[in-house]
Coordinates of N, CA, C and O in Angstrom, one line a residue:
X1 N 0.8 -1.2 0.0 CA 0.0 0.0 0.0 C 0.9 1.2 0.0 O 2.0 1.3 0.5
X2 N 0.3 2.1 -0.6 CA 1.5 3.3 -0.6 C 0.8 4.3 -0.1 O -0.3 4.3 -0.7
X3 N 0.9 5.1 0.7 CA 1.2 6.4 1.5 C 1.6 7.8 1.0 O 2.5 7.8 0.2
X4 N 1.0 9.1 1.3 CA 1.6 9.8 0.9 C 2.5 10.2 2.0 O 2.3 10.2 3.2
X5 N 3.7 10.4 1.2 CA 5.1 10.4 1.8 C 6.1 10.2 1.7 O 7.2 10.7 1.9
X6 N 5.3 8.7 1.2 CA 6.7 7.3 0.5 C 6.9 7.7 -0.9 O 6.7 6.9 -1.8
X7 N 7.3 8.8 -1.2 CA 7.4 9.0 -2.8 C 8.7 8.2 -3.2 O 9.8 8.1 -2.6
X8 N 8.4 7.7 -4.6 CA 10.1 7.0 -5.2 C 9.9 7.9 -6.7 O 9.0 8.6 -7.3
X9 N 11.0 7.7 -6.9 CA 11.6 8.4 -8.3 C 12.0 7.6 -8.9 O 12.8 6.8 -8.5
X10 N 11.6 7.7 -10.3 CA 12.1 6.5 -11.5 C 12.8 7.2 -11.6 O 12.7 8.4 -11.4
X11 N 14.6 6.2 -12.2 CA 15.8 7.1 -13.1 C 14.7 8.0 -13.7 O 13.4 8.0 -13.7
X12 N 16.0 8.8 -14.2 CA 16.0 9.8 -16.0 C 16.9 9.1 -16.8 O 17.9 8.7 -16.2
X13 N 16.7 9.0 -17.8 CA 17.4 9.1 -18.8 C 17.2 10.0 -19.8 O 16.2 10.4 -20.3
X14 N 18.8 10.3 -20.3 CA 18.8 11.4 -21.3 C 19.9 10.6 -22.0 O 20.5 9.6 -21.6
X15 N 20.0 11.5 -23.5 CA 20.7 11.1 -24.7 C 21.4 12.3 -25.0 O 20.9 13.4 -24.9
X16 N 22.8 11.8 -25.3 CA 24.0 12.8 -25.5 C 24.3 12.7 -27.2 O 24.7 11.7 -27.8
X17 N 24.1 14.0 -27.7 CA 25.3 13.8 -29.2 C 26.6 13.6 -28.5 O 26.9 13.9 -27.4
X18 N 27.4 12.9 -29.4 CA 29.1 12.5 -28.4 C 29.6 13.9 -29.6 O 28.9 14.6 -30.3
X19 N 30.8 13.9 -29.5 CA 31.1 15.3 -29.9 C 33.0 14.5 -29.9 O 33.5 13.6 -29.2
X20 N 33.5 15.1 -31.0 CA 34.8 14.6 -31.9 C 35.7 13.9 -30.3 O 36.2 12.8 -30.3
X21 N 35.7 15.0 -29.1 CA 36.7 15.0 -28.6 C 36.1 14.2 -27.3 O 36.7 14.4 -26.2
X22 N 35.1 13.5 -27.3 CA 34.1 12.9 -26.1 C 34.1 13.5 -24.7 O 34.2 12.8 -23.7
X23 N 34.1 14.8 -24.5 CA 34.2 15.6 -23.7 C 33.3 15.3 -23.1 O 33.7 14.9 -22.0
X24 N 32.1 15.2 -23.0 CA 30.6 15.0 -21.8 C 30.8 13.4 -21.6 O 30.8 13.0 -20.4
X25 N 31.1 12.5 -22.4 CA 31.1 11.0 -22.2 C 32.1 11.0 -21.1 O 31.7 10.7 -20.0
X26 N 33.7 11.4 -21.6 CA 34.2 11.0 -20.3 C 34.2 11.4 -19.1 O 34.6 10.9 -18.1
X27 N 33.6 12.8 -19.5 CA 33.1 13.7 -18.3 C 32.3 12.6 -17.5 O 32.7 12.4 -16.4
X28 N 31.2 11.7 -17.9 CA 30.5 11.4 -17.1 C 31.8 9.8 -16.8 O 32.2 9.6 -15.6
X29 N 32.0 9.3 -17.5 CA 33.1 8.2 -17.5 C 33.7 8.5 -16.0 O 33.4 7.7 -15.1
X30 N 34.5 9.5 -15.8 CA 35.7 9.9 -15.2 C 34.5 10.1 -13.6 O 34.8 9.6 -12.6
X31 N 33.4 10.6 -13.8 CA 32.3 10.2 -12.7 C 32.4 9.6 -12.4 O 33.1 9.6 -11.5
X32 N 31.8 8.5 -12.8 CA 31.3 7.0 -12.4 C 32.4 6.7 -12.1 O 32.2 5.8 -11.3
X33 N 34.0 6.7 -12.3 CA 34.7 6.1 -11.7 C 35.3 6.4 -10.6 O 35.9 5.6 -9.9
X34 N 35.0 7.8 -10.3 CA 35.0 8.0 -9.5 C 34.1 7.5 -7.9 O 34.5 7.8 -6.8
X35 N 33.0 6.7 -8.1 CA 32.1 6.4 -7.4 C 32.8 5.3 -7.2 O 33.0 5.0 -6.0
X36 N 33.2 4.5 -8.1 CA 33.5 2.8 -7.9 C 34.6 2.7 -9.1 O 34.2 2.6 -10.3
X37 N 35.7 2.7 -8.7 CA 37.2 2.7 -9.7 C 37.2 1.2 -10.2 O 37.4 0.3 -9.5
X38 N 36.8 1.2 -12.0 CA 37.1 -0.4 -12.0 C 38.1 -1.1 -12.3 O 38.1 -2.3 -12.8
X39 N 39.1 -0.4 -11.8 CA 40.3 -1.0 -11.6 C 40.8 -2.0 -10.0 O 41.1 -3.2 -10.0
X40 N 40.7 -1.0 -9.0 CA 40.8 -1.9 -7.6 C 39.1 -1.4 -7.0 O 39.1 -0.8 -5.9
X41 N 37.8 -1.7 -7.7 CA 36.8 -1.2 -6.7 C 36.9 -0.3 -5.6 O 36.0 -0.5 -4.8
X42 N 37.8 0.7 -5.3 CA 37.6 1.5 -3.9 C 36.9 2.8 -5.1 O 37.0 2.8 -6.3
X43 N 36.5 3.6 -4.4 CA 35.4 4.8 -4.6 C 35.4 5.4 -3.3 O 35.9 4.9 -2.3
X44 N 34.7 6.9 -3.6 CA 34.4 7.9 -2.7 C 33.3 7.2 -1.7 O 32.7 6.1 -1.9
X45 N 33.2 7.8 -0.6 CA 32.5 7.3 0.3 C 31.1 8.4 0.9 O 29.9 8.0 1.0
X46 N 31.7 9.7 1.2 CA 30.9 10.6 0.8 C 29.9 10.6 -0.2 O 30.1 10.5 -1.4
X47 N 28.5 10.6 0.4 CA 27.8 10.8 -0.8 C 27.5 12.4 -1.3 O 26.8 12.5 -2.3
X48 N 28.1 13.7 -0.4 CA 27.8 15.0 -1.8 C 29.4 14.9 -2.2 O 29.9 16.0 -2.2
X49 N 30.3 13.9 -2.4 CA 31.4 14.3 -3.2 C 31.2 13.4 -4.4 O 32.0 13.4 -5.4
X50 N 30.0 12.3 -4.3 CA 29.8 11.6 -5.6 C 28.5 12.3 -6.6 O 28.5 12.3 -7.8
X51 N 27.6 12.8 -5.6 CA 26.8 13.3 -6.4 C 26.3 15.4 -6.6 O 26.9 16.3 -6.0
X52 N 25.5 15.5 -7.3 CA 25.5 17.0 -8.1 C 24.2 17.2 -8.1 O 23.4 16.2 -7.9
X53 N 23.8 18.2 -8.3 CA 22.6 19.0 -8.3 C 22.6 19.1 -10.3 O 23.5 19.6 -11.0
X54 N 21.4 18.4 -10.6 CA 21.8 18.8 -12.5 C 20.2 19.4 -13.2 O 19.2 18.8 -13.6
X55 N 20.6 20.6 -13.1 CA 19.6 21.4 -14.1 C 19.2 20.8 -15.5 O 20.0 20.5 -16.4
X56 N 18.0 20.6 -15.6 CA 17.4 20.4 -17.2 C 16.6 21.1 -17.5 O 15.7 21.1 -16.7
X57 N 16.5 22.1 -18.6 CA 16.0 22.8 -19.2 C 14.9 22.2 -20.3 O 15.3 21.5 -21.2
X58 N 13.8 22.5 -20.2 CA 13.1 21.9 -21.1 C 12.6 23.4 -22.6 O 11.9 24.4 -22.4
X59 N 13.0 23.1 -23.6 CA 13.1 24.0 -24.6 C 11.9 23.6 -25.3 O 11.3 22.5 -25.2
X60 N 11.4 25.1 -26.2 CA 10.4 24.8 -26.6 C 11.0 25.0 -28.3 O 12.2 24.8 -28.6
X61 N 10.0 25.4 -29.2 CA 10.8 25.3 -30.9 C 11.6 26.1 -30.8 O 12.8 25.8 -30.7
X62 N 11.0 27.6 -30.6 CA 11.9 28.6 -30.4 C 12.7 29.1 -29.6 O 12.9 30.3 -29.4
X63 N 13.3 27.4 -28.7 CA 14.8 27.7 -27.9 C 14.1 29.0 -26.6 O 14.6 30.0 -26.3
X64 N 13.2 28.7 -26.2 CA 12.8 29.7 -24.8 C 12.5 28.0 -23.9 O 12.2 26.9 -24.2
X65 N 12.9 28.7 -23.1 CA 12.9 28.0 -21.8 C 11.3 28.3 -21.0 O 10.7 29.2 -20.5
X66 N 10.8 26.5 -21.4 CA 9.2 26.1 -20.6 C 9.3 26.0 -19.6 O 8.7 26.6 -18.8
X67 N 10.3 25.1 -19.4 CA 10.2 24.3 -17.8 C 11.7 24.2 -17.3 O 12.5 23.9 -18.2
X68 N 12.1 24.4 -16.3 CA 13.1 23.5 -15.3 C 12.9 22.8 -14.4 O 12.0 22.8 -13.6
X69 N 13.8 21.9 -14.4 CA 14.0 20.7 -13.4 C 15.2 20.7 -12.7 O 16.2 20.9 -13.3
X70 N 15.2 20.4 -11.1 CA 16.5 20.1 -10.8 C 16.4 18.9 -9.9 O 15.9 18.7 -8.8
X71 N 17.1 18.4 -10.7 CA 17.4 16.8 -9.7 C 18.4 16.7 -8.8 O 19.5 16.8 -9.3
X72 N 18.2 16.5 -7.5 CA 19.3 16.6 -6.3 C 19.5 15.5 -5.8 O 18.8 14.5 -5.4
X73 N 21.2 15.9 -5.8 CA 21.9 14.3 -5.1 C 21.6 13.5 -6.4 O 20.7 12.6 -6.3
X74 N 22.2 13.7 -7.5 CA 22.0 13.3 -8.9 C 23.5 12.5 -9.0 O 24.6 12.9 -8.8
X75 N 23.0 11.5 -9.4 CA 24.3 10.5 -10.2 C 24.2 9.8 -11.2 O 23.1 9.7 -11.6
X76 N 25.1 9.2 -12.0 CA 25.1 8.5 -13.3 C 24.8 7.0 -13.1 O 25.6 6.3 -12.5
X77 N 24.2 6.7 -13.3 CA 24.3 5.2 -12.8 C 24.6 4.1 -14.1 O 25.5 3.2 -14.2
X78 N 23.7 4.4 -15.1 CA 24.5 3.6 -16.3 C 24.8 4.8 -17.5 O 24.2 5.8 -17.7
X79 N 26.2 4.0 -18.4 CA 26.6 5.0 -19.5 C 26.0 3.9 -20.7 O 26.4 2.7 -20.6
X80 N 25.1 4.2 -21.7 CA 25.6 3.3 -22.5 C 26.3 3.2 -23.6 O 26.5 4.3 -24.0
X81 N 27.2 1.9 -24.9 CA 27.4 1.9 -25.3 C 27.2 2.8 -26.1 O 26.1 3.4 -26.1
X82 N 28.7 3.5 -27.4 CA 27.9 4.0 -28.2 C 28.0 2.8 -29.5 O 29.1 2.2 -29.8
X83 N 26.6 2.7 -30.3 CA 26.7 1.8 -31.3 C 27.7 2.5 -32.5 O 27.9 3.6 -33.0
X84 N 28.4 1.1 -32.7 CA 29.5 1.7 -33.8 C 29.5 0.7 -35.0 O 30.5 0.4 -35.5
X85 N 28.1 0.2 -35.5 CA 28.3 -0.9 -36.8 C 28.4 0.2 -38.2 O 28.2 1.4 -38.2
X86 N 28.5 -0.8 -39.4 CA 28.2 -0.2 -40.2 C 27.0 0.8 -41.0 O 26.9 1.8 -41.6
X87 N 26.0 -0.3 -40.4 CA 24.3 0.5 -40.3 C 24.3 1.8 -40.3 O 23.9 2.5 -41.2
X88 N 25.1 2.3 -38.5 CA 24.8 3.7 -38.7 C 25.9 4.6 -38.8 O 26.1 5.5 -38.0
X89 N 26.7 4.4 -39.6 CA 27.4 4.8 -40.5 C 27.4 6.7 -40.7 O 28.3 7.5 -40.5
X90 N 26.2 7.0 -41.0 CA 25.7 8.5 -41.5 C 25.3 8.7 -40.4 O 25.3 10.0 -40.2
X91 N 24.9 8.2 -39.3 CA 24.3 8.6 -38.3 C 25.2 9.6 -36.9 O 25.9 8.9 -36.0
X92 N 25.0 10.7 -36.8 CA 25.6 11.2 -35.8 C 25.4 10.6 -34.2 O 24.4 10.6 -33.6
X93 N 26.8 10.1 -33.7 CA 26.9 8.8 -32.3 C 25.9 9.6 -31.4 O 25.5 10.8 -31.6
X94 N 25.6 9.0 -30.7 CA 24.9 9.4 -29.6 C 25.0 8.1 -28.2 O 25.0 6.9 -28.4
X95 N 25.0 8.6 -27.1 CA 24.7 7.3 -25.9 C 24.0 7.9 -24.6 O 24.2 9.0 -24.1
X96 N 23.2 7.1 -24.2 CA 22.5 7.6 -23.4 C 22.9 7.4 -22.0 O 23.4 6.3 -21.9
X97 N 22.8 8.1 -20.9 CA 22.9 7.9 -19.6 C 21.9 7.7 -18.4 O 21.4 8.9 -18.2
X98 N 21.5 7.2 -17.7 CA 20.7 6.6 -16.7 C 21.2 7.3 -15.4 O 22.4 7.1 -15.0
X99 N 20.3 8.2 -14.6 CA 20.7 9.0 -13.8 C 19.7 8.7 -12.5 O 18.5 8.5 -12.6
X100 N 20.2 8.7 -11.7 CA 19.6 8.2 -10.2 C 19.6 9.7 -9.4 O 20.5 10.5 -9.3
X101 N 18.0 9.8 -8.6 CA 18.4 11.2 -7.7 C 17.8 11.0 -6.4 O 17.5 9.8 -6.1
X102 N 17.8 11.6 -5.8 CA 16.9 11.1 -4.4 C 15.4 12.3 -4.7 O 14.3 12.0 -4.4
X103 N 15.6 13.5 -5.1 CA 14.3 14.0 -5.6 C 14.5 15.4 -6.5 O 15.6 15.5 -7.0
X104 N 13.5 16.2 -6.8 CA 13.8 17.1 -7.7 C 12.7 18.0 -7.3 O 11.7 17.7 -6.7
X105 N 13.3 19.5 -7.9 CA 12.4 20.6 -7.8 C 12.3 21.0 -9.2 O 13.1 20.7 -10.1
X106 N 11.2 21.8 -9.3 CA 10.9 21.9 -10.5 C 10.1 23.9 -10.6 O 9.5 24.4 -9.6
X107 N 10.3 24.3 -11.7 CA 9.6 25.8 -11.6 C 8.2 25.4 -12.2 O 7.9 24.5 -13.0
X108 N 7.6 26.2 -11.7 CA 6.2 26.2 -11.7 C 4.9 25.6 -11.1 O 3.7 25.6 -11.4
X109 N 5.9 25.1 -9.6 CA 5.3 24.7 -9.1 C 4.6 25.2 -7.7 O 3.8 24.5 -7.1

């Protein structure tokens, strides 16, 4: 039975263009390893030195700003591959990330 109270939060996910020099990818890369090094598993222990406060802007055609969101105590939890077959060849890469928060504020509310 659920309660008002007990609120849960599904991830987010969002989708990244990757960009020549993978600057946002390892950006989040170099995160997550930071949390859990998969080299000898030790990571931060602190949880505000693993996680961020991350603003999303929600745009409308004409690039004006509808809505904000900010998700707190925000972390990366999955990166995914980026696909590299021949198929999408013409296709500009993209990979998405899976983000974990404990809650969010939002304007307009």
């Amino acid at each position: 039975m659920y309660l008002t109270g007990d609120r849960e939060f599904e991830t987010w996910d969002s989708t990244f263009i990757n960009d020549t020099s993978f600057n946002i990818r390892t950006a989040i890369e170099n995160w997550m390893n930071a949390m859990n090094n998969l080299e000898d598993n030790t990571g931060l222990a602190n949880v505000s030195d693993y996680t961020s406060n991350v603003l999303i802007k929600q745009l409308g055609r004409d690039n004006v700003i509808l809505k904000t969101y900010t998700l707190i105590n925000c972390m990366p939890t999955v990166i995914a591959p980026i696909d590299l077959s021949m198929e999408t060849a013409s296709a500009i890469e993209e990979f998405a990330v899976t983000w974990r928060y404990t809650h969010f504020t939002t304007s307009g509310i």
